[in-house]
């Protein structure tokens, strides 16, 4: 297989991964957890295929580095163009991954906060101001908003 063919396949897969990440972002924003697993599985499948193609490319073209070839002026225009597109897609994917990680962390913090509020904690520290204006550190036995005693 020609180098340009490997690069085109990689570009297609990176576009598919980017689309998965964009859908994942929307699912995280909307809180549609049931759709998340399907998207993650699809993304993992694309990544597996991408890794297989990269391995095959490395076997066919060992020690090939597009940036080095570009510095030496040995890079054909079509390969240079697709190489730039691959870099751009990689950057977009990285940004989307970071965004999705932040959204996931935010969702987990929200869930943990709700669990803490509803379940309470046997011993929690009340960090509120006392009447004299100092930050209090009273220890409450139950900080749940629900009365668990019956």
XYZ file of N, CA and C in Angstrom:
450
model
N 0.844 -1.174 0.000
C 0.000 0.000 0.000
C 0.893 1.242 0.000
N 0.495 2.233 -0.738
C 1.252 3.476 -0.819
C 1.098 4.280 0.472
N 2.081 5.111 0.749
C 2.061 5.949 1.942
C 0.820 6.839 1.969
N 0.491 7.432 0.842
C -0.668 8.326 0.786
C -1.951 7.582 1.158
N -2.040 6.305 0.799
C -3.225 5.507 1.142
C -3.321 5.271 2.649
N -2.177 4.992 3.278
C -2.155 4.846 4.738
C -2.627 6.139 5.395
N -2.092 7.249 4.928
C -2.425 8.539 5.530
C -3.899 8.888 5.332
N -4.443 8.571 4.177
C -5.866 8.834 3.926
C -6.751 8.003 4.854
N -6.384 6.743 5.058
C -7.156 5.892 5.973
C -7.078 6.432 7.401
N -5.873 6.861 7.784
C -5.712 7.421 9.122
C -6.546 8.691 9.283
N -6.571 9.507 8.248
C -7.367 10.736 8.300
C -8.850 10.410 8.467
N -9.346 9.450 7.703
C -10.749 9.031 7.817
C -11.073 8.582 9.238
N -10.188 7.766 9.795
C -10.422 7.261 11.149
C -10.362 8.377 12.187
N -9.435 9.312 12.016
C -9.361 10.439 12.947
C -10.623 11.297 12.861
N -11.160 11.456 11.664
C -12.421 12.197 11.521
C -13.559 11.464 12.221
N -13.579 10.140 12.103
C -14.597 9.350 12.797
C -14.453 9.477 14.313
N -13.226 9.448 14.797
C -12.976 9.595 16.236
C -13.407 10.978 16.701
N -13.090 11.995 15.918
C -13.493 13.368 16.265
C -15.014 13.470 16.335
N -15.703 12.857 15.381
C -17.168 12.873 15.396
C -17.718 12.163 16.634
N -17.094 11.057 17.011
C -17.503 10.354 18.237
C -17.322 11.251 19.459
N -16.196 11.945 19.510
C -15.927 12.826 20.647
C -16.913 13.988 20.700
N -17.303 14.503 19.541
C -18.298 15.583 19.519
C -19.654 15.074 20.009
N -20.035 13.867 19.590
C -21.288 13.276 20.069
C -21.201 12.987 21.565
N -20.035 12.505 22.004
C -19.819 12.224 23.428
C -19.979 13.503 24.247
N -19.444 14.589 23.741
C -19.558 15.885 24.424
C -21.022 16.275 24.597
N -21.814 16.126 23.539
C -23.235 16.470 23.616
C -23.973 15.559 24.600
N -23.633 14.288 24.608
C -24.256 13.344 25.538
C -23.905 13.719 26.978
N -22.661 14.101 27.214
C -22.247 14.502 28.559
C -22.953 15.779 28.991
N -23.102 16.713 28.078
C -23.777 17.972 28.402
C -25.250 17.718 28.723
N -25.885 16.862 27.938
C -27.315 16.585 28.121
C -27.589 15.552 29.209
N -26.545 14.895 29.692
C -26.712 13.892 30.740
C -27.393 12.623 30.266
N -27.151 12.243 29.039
C -27.756 11.040 28.460
C -26.793 9.861 28.585
N -26.628 9.375 29.795
C -25.662 8.321 30.071
C -25.869 7.040 29.294
N -27.116 6.716 28.961
C -27.380 5.462 28.249
C -26.732 5.446 26.871
N -26.577 6.600 26.240
C -25.956 6.677 24.914
C -24.433 6.714 24.986
N -23.907 7.034 26.152
C -22.467 7.208 26.309
C -21.695 5.916 26.051
N -22.180 4.811 26.567
C -21.470 3.537 26.404
C -21.352 3.138 24.941
N -22.399 3.372 24.186
C -22.392 3.046 22.756
C -21.337 3.877 22.018
N -21.257 5.151 22.348
C -20.287 6.039 21.694
C -18.865 5.651 22.076
N -18.644 5.343 23.342
C -17.309 4.950 23.805
C -16.865 3.666 23.112
N -17.764 2.714 22.957
C -17.443 1.461 22.260
C -17.076 1.738 20.806
N -17.846 2.581 20.151
C -17.571 2.938 18.756
C -16.198 3.606 18.631
N -15.912 4.504 19.566
C -14.624 5.203 19.570
C -13.474 4.218 19.775
N -13.644 3.266 20.674
C -12.611 2.257 20.915
C -12.367 1.404 19.676
N -13.432 1.090 18.956
C -13.285 0.314 17.716
C -12.458 1.084 16.691
N -12.748 2.368 16.531
C -11.981 3.194 15.590
C -10.510 3.280 16.000
N -10.271 3.414 17.291
C -8.892 3.518 17.783
C -8.139 2.215 17.530
N -8.797 1.083 17.712
C -8.157 -0.212 17.435
C -7.768 -0.331 15.966
N -8.672 0.076 15.086
C -8.378 0.033 13.645
C -7.240 0.987 13.312
N -7.265 2.176 13.901
C -6.207 3.164 13.671
C -4.850 2.622 14.113
N -4.810 1.968 15.264
C -3.557 1.378 15.749
C -3.049 0.293 14.807
N -3.964 -0.514 14.275
C -3.568 -1.573 13.337
C -2.999 -0.975 12.053
N -3.619 0.074 11.553
C -3.128 0.730 10.332
C -1.772 1.379 10.585
N -1.613 2.002 11.745
C -0.327 2.629 12.070
C 0.770 1.577 12.180
N 0.448 0.441 12.763
C 1.428 -0.646 12.868
C 1.832 -1.134 11.478
N 0.853 -1.298 10.602
C 1.128 -1.736 9.229
C 1.963 -0.690 8.480
N 1.634 0.587 8.708
C 2.396 1.665 8.065
C 3.847 1.663 8.537
N 4.040 1.451 9.834
C 5.405 1.404 10.380
C 6.197 0.231 9.825
N 5.530 -0.870 9.543
C 6.216 -2.020 8.953
C 6.570 -1.752 7.493
N 5.677 -1.083 6.791
C 5.919 -0.792 5.372
C 6.902 0.352 5.173
N 6.857 1.322 6.082
C 7.718 2.508 5.966
C 8.416 2.763 7.303
N 9.368 1.904 7.660
C 10.059 2.096 8.946
C 10.892 3.378 8.931
N 10.987 3.984 10.072
C 11.800 5.190 10.271
C 11.362 6.363 9.401
N 10.120 6.380 8.967
C 9.618 7.489 8.160
C 9.050 8.554 9.084
N 9.496 9.785 8.870
C 9.027 10.899 9.672
C 8.683 12.044 8.726
N 7.400 12.400 8.673
C 6.961 13.440 7.741
C 7.610 14.789 8.028
N 7.797 15.114 9.285
C 8.414 16.414 9.622
C 9.861 16.477 9.150
N 10.584 15.375 9.318
C 11.976 15.342 8.850
C 12.038 15.442 7.329
N 11.143 14.721 6.659
C 11.112 14.785 5.196
C 10.774 16.201 4.725
N 9.886 16.867 5.467
C 9.500 18.230 5.110
C 10.679 19.181 5.285
N 11.432 19.015 6.364
C 12.611 19.857 6.600
C 13.650 19.675 5.501
N 13.750 18.463 5.014
C 14.731 18.166 3.967
C 14.208 18.511 2.574
N 12.959 18.933 2.479
C 12.373 19.286 1.194
C 12.029 18.090 0.331
N 11.885 16.922 0.942
C 11.613 15.688 0.192
C 10.150 15.252 0.272
N 9.295 16.117 0.755
C 7.912 15.723 0.978
C 7.032 16.210 -0.171
N 6.393 15.289 -0.893
C 5.487 15.685 -1.976
C 4.309 16.498 -1.427
N 3.762 17.364 -2.263
C 2.701 18.275 -1.835
C 1.490 17.538 -1.268
N 1.027 16.476 -1.931
C -0.175 15.778 -1.474
C 0.019 15.132 -0.101
N 1.216 14.622 0.143
C 1.505 14.021 1.452
C 1.648 15.115 2.509
N 2.251 16.232 2.126
C 2.383 17.360 3.052
C 1.001 17.869 3.459
N 0.110 17.978 2.484
C -1.244 18.469 2.746
C -1.984 17.550 3.712
N -1.952 16.263 3.445
C -2.671 15.330 4.317
C -1.998 15.241 5.692
N -0.676 15.402 5.741
C 0.027 15.435 7.023
C -0.433 16.608 7.878
N -0.610 17.774 7.244
C -1.115 18.949 7.964
C -2.547 18.721 8.450
N -3.352 18.067 7.621
C -4.726 17.755 8.015
C -4.747 16.785 9.197
N -3.832 15.822 9.194
C -3.738 14.875 10.310
C -3.347 15.591 11.602
N -2.401 16.518 11.513
C -1.992 17.289 12.705
C -3.159 18.116 13.234
N -3.878 18.755 12.320
C -5.024 19.571 12.719
C -6.101 18.719 13.395
N -6.399 17.575 12.819
C -7.381 16.667 13.422
C -6.920 16.184 14.797
N -5.640 15.885 14.919
C -5.099 15.426 16.204
C -5.257 16.499 17.274
N -5.022 17.751 16.909
C -5.189 18.853 17.866
C -6.649 19.004 18.275
N -7.555 18.922 17.303
C -8.986 19.032 17.611
C -9.433 17.889 18.512
N -8.937 16.694 18.241
C -9.276 15.527 19.060
C -8.768 15.718 20.484
N -7.564 16.223 20.614
C -6.994 16.454 21.939
C -7.836 17.452 22.735
N -8.263 18.518 22.081
C -9.094 19.525 22.748
C -10.435 18.922 23.161
N -11.041 18.154 22.272
C -12.318 17.508 22.601
C -12.166 16.515 23.749
N -11.065 15.774 23.764
C -10.830 14.826 24.858
C -10.720 15.562 26.193
N -9.989 16.664 26.205
C -9.844 17.437 27.438
C -11.193 17.984 27.896
N -11.975 18.482 26.948
C -13.308 18.994 27.277
C -14.177 17.892 27.859
N -14.158 16.726 27.243
C -14.978 15.612 27.723
C -14.524 15.121 29.091
N -13.230 15.156 29.332
C -12.721 14.786 30.658
C -13.243 15.758 31.705
N -13.203 17.051 31.391
C -13.714 18.055 32.331
C -15.213 17.883 32.572
N -15.962 17.621 31.510
C -17.402 17.399 31.663
C -17.686 16.160 32.510
N -16.904 15.113 32.320
C -17.077 13.893 33.108
C -16.768 14.157 34.579
N -15.674 14.868 34.842
C -15.322 15.198 36.230
C -16.403 16.054 36.877
N -16.930 17.005 36.109
C -17.983 17.869 36.629
C -19.226 17.048 36.976
N -19.582 16.112 36.125
C -20.739 15.251 36.388
C -20.524 14.412 37.642
N -19.321 13.869 37.789
C -19.020 13.065 38.977
C -19.072 13.907 40.250
N -18.551 15.125 40.187
C -18.603 16.007 41.353
C -20.047 16.332 41.716
N -20.861 16.564 40.714
C -22.278 16.852 40.944
C -22.958 15.658 41.610
N -22.701 14.466 41.096
C -23.290 13.251 41.669
C -22.819 13.059 43.106
N -21.522 13.236 43.349
C -20.991 13.083 44.705
C -21.593 14.106 45.654
N -21.788 15.328 45.176
C -22.400 16.364 46.006
C -23.829 15.983 46.363
N -24.582 15.517 45.377
C -25.957 15.093 45.652
C -25.995 13.921 46.627
N -25.103 12.960 46.442
C -25.050 11.826 47.370
C -24.738 12.298 48.782
N -23.812 13.219 48.902
C -23.438 13.741 50.213
C -24.622 14.460 50.849
N -25.332 15.242 50.049
C -26.463 16.000 50.576
C -27.565 15.056 51.053
N -27.875 14.060 50.259
C -28.984 13.180 50.609
C -28.618 12.116 51.633
N -27.392 11.630 51.597
C -26.998 10.601 52.549
C -26.409 11.196 53.811
N -25.810 12.339 53.665
C -25.158 12.943 54.806
C -23.855 12.242 55.100
N -23.250 12.648 56.161
C -21.987 12.077 56.571
C -22.064 11.956 58.077
N -21.615 10.856 58.623
C -21.742 10.677 60.062
C -21.096 11.815 60.830
N -19.967 12.228 60.375
C -19.317 13.377 61.002
C -18.887 14.319 59.896
N -19.426 15.484 59.905
C -19.017 16.467 58.918
C -18.680 17.756 59.636
N -17.867 18.522 59.019
C -17.449 19.780 59.616
C -18.309 20.890 59.041
N -18.903 21.670 59.927
C -19.721 22.791 59.509
C -18.819 24.014 59.408
N -18.498 24.393 58.205
C -17.639 25.551 58.005
C -18.503 26.776 57.730
N -19.148 27.262 58.775
C -19.945 28.480 58.654
C -19.407 29.492 59.656
N -19.825 30.727 59.499
C -19.344 31.774 60.384
C -20.119 31.757 61.690
N -19.389 31.957 62.776
C -20.013 32.020 64.090
C -20.519 33.448 64.326
N -21.318 33.647 65.378
C -21.855 34.992 65.635
C -20.774 36.063 65.820
N -19.587 35.675 66.261
C -18.523 36.670 66.439
C -17.725 36.917 65.156
N -18.140 36.301 64.035
C -17.517 36.582 62.744
C -16.361 35.670 62.382
N -16.073 34.699 63.232
C -14.987 33.773 62.931
C -15.542 32.559 62.199
N -14.666 31.956 61.414
C -15.070 30.761 60.690
C -15.186 29.623 61.680
N -16.370 29.054 61.763
C -16.617 27.987 62.718
C -16.174 26.650 62.188
N -15.912 25.747 63.096
C -15.566 24.383 62.691
C -16.306 23.405 63.586
N -17.598 23.621 63.713
C -18.414 22.729 64.528
C -18.562 21.389 63.834
N -18.472 20.341 64.602
C -18.653 19.006 64.031
C -20.090 18.579 64.287
N -20.797 18.326 63.218
C -22.180 17.858 63.312
C -22.191 16.343 63.223
N -23.135 15.737 63.920
C -23.247 14.286 63.851
C -23.916 13.831 62.560
N -24.846 14.605 62.045
C -25.531 14.208 60.814
C -25.800 15.456 59.998
N -25.278 15.489 58.792
C -25.450 16.670 57.956
C -26.399 16.424 56.799
N -27.138 15.346 56.854
C -28.068 15.018 55.778
C -29.248 15.972 55.807
N -29.795 16.271 54.640
C -30.990 17.107 54.615
C -32.231 16.286 54.923
N -32.067 14.977 54.940
C -33.175 14.093 55.268
C -33.025 13.597 56.695
N -34.133 13.573 57.431
C -34.118 13.063 58.794
C -34.245 11.547 58.719
N -33.176 10.862 59.116
C -33.186 9.403 58.999
C -33.790 8.718 60.214
N -34.063 9.481 61.271
C -34.646 8.845 62.453
C -36.149 8.710 62.273
N -36.676 7.598 62.731
C -38.112 7.341 62.597
C -38.681 7.024 63.948
